[in-house]
PDB file of C-alpha atoms and ligand atoms in Angstrom:
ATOM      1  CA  UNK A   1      20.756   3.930  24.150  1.00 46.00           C
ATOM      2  CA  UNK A   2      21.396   0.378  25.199  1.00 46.00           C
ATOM      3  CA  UNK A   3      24.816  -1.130  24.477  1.00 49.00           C
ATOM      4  CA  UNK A   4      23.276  -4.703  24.647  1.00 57.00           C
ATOM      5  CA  UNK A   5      21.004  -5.737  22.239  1.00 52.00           C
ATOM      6  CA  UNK A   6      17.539  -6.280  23.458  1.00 56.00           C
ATOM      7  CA  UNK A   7      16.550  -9.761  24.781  1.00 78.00           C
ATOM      8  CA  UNK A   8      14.358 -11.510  22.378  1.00 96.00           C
ATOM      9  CA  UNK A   9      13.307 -13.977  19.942  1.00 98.00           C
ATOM     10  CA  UNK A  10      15.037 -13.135  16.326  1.00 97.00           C
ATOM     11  CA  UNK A  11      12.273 -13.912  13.878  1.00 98.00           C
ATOM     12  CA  UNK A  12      14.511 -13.045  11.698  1.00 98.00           C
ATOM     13  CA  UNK A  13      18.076 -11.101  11.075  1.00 98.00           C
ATOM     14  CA  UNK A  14      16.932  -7.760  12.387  1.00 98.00           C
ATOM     15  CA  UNK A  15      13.842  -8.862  13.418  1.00 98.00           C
ATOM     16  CA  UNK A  16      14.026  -8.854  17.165  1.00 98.00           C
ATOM     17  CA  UNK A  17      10.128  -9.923  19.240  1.00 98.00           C
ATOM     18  CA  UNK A  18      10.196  -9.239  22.949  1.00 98.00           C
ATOM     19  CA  UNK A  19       6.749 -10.439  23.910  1.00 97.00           C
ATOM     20  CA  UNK A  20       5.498  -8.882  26.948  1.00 95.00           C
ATOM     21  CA  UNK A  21       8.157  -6.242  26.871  1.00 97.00           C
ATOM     22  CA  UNK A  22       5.772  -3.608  28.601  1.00 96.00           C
ATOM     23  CA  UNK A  23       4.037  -5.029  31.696  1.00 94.00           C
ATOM     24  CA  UNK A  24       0.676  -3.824  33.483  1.00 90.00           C
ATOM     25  CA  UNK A  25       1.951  -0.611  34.650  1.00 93.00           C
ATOM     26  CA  UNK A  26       3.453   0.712  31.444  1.00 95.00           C
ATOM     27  CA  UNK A  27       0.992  -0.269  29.614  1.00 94.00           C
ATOM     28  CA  UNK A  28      -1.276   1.654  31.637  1.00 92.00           C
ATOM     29  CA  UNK A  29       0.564   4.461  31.730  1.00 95.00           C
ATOM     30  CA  UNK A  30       1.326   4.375  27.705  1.00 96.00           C
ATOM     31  CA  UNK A  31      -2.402   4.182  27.372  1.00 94.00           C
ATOM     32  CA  UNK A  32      -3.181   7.033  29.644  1.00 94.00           C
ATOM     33  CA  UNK A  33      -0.151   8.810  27.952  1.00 96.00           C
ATOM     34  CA  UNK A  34      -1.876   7.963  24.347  1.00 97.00           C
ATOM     35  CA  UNK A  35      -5.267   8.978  25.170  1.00 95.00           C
ATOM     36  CA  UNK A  36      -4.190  12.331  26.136  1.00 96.00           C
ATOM     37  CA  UNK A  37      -2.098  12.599  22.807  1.00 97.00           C
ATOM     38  CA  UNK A  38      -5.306  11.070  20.713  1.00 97.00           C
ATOM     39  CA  UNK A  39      -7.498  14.136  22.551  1.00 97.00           C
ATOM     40  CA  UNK A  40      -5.115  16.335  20.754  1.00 98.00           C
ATOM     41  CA  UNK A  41      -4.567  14.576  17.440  1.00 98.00           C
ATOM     42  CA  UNK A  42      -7.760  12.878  17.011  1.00 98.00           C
ATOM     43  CA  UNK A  43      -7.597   9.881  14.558  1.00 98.00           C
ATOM     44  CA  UNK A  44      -8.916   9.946  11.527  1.00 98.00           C
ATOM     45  CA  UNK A  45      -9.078   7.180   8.415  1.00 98.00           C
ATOM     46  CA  UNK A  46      -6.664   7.881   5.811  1.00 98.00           C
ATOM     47  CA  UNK A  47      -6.505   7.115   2.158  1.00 98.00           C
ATOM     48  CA  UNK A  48      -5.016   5.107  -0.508  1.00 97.00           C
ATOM     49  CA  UNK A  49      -2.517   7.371  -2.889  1.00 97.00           C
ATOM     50  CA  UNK A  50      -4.455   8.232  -6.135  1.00 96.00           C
ATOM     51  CA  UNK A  51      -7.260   5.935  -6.086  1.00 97.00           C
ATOM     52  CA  UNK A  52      -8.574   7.916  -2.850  1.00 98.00           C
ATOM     53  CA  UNK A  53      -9.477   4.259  -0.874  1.00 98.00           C
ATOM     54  CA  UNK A  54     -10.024   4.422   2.974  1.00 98.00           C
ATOM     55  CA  UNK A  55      -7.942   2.102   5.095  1.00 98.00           C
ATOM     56  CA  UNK A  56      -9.208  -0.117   7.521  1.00 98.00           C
ATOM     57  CA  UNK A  57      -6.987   1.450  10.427  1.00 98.00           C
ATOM     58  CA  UNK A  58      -7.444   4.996  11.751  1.00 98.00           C
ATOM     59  CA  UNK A  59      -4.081   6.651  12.273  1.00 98.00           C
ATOM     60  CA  UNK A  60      -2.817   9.289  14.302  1.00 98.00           C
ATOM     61  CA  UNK A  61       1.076  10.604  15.152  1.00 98.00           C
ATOM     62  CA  UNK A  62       3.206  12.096  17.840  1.00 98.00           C
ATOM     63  CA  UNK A  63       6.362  13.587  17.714  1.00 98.00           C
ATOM     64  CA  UNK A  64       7.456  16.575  15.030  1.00 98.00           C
ATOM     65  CA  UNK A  65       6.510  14.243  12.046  1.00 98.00           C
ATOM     66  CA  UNK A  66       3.797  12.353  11.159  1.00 98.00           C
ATOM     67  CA  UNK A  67       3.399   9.392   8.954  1.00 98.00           C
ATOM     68  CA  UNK A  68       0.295  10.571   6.546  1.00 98.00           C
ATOM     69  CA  UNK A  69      -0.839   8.973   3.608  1.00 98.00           C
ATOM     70  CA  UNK A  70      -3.760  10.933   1.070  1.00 98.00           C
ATOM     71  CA  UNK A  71      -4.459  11.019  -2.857  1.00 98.00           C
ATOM     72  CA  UNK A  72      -1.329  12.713  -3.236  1.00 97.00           C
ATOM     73  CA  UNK A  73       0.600  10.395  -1.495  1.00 97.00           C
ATOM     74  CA  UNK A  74       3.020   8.918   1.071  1.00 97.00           C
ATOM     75  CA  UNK A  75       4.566  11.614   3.549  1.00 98.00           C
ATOM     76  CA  UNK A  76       6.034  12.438   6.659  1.00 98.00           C
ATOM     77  CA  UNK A  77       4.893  16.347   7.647  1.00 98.00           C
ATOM     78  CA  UNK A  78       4.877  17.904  11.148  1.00 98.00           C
ATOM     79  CA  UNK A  79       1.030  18.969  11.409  1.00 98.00           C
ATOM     80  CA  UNK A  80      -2.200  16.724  11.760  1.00 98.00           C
ATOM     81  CA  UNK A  81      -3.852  16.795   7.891  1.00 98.00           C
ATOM     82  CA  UNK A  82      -7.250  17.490   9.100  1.00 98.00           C
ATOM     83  CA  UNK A  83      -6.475  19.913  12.483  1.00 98.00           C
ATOM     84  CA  UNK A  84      -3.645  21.566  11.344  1.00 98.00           C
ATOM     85  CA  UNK A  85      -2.193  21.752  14.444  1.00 98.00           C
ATOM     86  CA  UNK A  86       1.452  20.349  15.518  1.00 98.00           C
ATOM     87  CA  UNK A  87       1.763  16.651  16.440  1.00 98.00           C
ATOM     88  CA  UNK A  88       1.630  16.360  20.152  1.00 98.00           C
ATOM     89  CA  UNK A  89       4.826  15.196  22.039  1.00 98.00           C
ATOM     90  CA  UNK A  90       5.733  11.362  21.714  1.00 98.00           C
ATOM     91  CA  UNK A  91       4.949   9.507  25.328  1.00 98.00           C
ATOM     92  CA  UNK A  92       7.575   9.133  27.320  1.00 98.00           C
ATOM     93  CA  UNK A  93       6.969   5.778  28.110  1.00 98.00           C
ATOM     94  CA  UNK A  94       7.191   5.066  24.439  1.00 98.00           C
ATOM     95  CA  UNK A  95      10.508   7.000  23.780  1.00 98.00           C
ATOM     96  CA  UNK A  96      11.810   4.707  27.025  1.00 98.00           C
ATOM     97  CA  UNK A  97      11.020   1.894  24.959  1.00 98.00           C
ATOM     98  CA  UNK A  98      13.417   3.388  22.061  1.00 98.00           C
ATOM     99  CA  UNK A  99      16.285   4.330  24.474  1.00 98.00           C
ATOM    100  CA  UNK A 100      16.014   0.453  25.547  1.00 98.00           C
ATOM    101  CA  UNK A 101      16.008  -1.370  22.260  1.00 98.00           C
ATOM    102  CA  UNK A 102      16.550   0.619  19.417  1.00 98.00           C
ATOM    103  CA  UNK A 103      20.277   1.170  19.672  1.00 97.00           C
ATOM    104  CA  UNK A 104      20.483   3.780  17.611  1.00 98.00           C
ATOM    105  CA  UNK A 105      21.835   7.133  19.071  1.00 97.00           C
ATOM    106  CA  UNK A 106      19.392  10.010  18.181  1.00 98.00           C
ATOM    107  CA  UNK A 107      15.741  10.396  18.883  1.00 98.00           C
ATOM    108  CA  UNK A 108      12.628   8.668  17.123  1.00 98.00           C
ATOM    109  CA  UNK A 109      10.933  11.705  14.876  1.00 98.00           C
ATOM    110  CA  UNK A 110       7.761  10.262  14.366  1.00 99.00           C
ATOM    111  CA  UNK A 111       5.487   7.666  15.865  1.00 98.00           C
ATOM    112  CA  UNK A 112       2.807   6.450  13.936  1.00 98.00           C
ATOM    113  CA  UNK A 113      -0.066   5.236  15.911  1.00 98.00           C
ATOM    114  CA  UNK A 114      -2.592   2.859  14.218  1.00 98.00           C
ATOM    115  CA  UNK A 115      -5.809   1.706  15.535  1.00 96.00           C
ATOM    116  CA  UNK A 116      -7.317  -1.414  14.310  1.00 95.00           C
ATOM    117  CA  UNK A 117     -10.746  -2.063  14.848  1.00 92.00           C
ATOM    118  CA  UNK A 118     -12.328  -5.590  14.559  1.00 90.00           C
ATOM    119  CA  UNK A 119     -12.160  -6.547  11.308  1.00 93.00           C
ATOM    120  CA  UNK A 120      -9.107  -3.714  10.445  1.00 97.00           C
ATOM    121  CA  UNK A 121      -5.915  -5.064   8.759  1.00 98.00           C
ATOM    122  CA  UNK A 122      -3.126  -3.556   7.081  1.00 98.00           C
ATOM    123  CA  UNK A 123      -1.913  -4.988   3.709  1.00 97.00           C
ATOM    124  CA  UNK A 124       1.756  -6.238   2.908  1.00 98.00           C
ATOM    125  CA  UNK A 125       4.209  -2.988   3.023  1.00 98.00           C
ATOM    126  CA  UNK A 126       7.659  -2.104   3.353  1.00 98.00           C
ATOM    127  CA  UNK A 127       8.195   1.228   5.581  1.00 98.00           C
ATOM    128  CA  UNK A 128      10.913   2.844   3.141  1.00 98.00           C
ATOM    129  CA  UNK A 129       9.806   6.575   3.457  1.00 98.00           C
ATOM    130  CA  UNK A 130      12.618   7.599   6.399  1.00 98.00           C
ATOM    131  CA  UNK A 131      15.739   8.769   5.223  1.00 98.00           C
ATOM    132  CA  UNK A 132      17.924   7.146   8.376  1.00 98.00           C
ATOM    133  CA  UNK A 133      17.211   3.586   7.467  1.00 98.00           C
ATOM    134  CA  UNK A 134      20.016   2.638   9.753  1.00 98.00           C
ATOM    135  CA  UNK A 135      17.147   3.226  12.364  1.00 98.00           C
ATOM    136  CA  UNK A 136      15.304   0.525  13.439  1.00 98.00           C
ATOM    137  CA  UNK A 137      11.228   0.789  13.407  1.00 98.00           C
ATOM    138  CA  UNK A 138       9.907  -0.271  16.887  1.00 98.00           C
ATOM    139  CA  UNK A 139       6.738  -1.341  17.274  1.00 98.00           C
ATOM    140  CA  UNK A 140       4.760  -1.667  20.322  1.00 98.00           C
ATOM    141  CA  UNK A 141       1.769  -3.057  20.873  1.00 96.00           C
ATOM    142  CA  UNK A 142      -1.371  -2.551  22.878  1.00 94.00           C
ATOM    143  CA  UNK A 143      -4.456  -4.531  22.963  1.00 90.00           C
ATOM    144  CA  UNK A 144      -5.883  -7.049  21.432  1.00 90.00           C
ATOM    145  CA  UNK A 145      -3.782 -10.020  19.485  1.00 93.00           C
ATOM    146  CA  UNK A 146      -2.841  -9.260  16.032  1.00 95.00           C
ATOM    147  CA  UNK A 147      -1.637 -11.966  13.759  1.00 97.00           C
ATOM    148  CA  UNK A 148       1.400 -10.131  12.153  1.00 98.00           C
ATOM    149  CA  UNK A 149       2.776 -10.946   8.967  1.00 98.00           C
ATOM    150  CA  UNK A 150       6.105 -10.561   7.884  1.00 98.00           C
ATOM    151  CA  UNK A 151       8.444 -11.671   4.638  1.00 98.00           C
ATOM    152  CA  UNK A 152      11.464 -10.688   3.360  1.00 98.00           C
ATOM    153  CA  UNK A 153      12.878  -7.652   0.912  1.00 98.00           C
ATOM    154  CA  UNK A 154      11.265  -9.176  -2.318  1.00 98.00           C
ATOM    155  CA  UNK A 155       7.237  -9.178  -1.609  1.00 97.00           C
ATOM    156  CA  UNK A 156       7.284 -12.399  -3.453  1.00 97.00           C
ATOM    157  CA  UNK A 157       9.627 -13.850  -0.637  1.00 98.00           C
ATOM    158  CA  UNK A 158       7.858 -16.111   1.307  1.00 98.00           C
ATOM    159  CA  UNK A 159       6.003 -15.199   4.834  1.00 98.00           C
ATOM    160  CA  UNK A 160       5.784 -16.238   8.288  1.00 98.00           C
ATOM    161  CA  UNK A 161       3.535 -14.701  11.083  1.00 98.00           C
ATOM    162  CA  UNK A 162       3.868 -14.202  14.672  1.00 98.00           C
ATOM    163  CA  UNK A 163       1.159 -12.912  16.940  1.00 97.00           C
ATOM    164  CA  UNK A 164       1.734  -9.731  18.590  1.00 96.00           C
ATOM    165  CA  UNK A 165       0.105  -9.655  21.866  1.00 94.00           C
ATOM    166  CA  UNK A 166      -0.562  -6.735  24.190  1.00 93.00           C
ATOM    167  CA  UNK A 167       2.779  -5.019  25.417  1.00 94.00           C
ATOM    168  CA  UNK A 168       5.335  -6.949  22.957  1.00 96.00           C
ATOM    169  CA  UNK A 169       8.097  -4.954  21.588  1.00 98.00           C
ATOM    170  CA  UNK A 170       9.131  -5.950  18.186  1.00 98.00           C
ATOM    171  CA  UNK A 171      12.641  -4.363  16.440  1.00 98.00           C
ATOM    172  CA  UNK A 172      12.400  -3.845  12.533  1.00 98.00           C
ATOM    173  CA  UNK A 173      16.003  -3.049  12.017  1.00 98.00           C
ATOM    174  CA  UNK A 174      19.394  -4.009  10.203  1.00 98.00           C
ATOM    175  CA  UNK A 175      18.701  -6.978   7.514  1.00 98.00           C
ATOM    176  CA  UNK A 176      15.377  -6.837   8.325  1.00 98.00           C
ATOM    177  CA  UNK A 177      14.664  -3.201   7.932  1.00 98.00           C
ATOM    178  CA  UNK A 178      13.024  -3.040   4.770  1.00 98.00           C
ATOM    179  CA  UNK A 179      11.467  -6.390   5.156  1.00 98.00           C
ATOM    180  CA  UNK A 180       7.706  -6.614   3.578  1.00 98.00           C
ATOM    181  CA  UNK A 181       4.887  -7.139   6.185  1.00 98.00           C
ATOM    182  CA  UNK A 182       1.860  -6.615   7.416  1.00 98.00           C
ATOM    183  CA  UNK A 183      -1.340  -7.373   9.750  1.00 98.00           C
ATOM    184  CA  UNK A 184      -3.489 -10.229   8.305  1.00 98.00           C
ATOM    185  CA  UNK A 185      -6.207  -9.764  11.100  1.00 96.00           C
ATOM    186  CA  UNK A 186      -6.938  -9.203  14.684  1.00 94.00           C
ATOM    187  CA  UNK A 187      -7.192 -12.762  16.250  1.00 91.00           C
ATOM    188  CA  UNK A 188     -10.724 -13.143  17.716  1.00 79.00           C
ATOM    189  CA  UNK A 189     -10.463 -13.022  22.038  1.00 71.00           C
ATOM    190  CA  UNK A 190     -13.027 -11.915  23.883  1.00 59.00           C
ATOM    191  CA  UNK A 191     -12.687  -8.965  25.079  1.00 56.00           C
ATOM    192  CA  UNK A 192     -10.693  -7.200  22.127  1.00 54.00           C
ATOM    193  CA  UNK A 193      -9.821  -4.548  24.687  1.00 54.00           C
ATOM    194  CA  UNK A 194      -6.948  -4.737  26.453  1.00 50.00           C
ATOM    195  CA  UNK A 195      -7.124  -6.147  29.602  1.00 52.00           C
ATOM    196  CA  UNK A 196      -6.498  -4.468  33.160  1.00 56.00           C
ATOM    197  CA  UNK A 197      -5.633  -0.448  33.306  1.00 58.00           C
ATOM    198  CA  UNK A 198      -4.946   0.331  29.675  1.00 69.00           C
ATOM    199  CA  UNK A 199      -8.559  -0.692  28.865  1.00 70.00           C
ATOM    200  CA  UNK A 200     -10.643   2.497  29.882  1.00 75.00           C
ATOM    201  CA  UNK A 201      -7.723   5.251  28.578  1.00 88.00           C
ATOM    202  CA  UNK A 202      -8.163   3.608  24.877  1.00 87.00           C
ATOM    203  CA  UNK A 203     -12.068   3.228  25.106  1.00 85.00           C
ATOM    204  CA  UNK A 204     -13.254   6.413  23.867  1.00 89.00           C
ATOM    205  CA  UNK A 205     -10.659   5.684  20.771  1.00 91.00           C
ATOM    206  CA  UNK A 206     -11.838   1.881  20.153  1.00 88.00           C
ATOM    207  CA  UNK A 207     -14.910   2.074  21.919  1.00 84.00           C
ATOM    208  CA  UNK A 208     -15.968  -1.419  20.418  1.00 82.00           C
ATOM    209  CA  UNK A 209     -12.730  -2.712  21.407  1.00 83.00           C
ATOM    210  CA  UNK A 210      -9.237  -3.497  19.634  1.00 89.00           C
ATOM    211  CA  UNK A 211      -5.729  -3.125  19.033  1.00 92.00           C
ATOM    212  CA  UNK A 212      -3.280   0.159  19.319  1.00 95.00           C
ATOM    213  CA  UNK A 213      -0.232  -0.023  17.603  1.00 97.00           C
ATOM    214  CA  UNK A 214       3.010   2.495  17.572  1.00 98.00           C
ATOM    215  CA  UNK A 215       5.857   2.349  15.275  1.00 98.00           C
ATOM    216  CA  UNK A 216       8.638   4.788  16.412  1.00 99.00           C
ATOM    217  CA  UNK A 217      10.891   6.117  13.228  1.00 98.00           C
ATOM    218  CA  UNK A 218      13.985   8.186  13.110  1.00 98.00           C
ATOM    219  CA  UNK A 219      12.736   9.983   9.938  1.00 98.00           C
ATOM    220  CA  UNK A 220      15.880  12.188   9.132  1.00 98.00           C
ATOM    221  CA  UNK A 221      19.604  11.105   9.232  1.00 97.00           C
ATOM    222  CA  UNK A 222      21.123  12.528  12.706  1.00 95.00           C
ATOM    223  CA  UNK A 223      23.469  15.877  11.704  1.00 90.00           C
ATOM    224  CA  UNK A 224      26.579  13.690  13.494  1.00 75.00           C
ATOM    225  CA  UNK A 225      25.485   9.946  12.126  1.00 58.00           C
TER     226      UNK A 225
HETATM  227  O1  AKG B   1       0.240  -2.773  13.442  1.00 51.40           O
HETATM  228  C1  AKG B   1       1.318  -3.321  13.251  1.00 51.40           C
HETATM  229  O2  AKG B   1       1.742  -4.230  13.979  1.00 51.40           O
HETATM  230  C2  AKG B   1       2.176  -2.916  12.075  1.00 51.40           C
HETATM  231  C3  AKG B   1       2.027  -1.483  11.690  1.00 51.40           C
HETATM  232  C4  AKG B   1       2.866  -1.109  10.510  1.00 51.40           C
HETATM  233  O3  AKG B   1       3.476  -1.922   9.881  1.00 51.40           O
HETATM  234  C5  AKG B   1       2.969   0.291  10.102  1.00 51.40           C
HETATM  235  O4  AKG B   1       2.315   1.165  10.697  1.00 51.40           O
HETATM  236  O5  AKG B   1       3.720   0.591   9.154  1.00 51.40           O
HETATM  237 MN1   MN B   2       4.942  -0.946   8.514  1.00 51.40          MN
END
């Protein structure tokens, strides 16, 4: 846990970017560290609740819950929906990223990893299925540029965007916790890989190229909190 908060811009109250927050190495090793997870939890496309509509992102998790989201609905549960098997282990380079900026003093439970393809977005959302939403979400990103929307606890509130580039950090916590947002579209840079050592661990995962996302939630409220 860090008793300073993290160095960055504040987009927003609670809404902390730290561009470039993982450099070459740990993004290379997060990337090596994710493609071993991904060979165990493969990613697969999930669906809308009820109306049964794909998304544009696959999804996989790590850690003992998962984000999942079918017909029946929005969840958290602690095994893959297609393998069955257990989540595997949330990278450690990842959970270093918590200890650093989420100030918060338990563990992330889940950490939803999102792969966006070329032309993959992700509509205008709140994340409001944890229980501990005195957690921050971190994101981190890996990849190419995504032009990342965000607005404010209404969804009619009006929006800004930022673009997250490959290895920003970006805090979704406090005022801005339950904030709407969202991923309008993957800017258009040749290559959409990343660039350097984290390209060739994602490549059999985005083999035409793209972005990897992680958010890390604290799902359940810590026994002591
Ligand atoms: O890909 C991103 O930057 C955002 C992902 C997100 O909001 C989510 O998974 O809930
Ligand atoms: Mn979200």
């Amino acid at each position: 846990m860090s008793p300073t908060p993290p160095a960055g811009i504040v987009l927003a109250p609670g809404l902390i970017h730290v561009p470039g927050y993982l450099d070459g190495p740990a993004r290379a090793r997060l990337a090596a560290e994710l493609a071993a997870a991904l060979a165990l939890a493969p990613p697969y496309t999930p669906r809308m609740p009820r109306t049964g509509t794909p998304f544009s992102v696959r999804m996989s998790n790590c850690g003992p819950l998962g984000w999942v989201s079918d017909r029946a609905g929005y969840r958290y549960q602690p095994r893959h929906p297609e393998t069955g098997a257990p989540w595997p282990a949330i990278p450690a380079t990842a959970l270093a990223a918590w200890d650093a900026l989420a100030d918060y003093p338990a563990p992330p439970e889940a950490c939803l990893v999102n792969l966006y393809g070329a032309t993959a977005r992700m509509g205008l959302h709140q994340d409001r299925d944890e229980d501990a939403l005195d957690a921050p979400v971190l994101s981190l990103s890996l990849g190419a540029t995504a032009l990342f929307r965000y607005g404010g606890l209404s969804r009619s509130d009006p929006t800004r965007s930022v673009r997250l580039r490959t290895g920003d950090a970006l805090v979704i916590g406090g005022a801005a916790r339950l904030i709407h947002h969202g991923v309008d579209r993957l800017v258009p840079e040749a290559p959409l890989l990343p660039q350097g050592a984290d390209r060739p661990a994602l490549m059999p995962f985005l083999p035409e190229g793209g972005r990897c996302n992680l958010t890390l939630r604290r799902v359940t409220r810590p026994p002591d909190a």
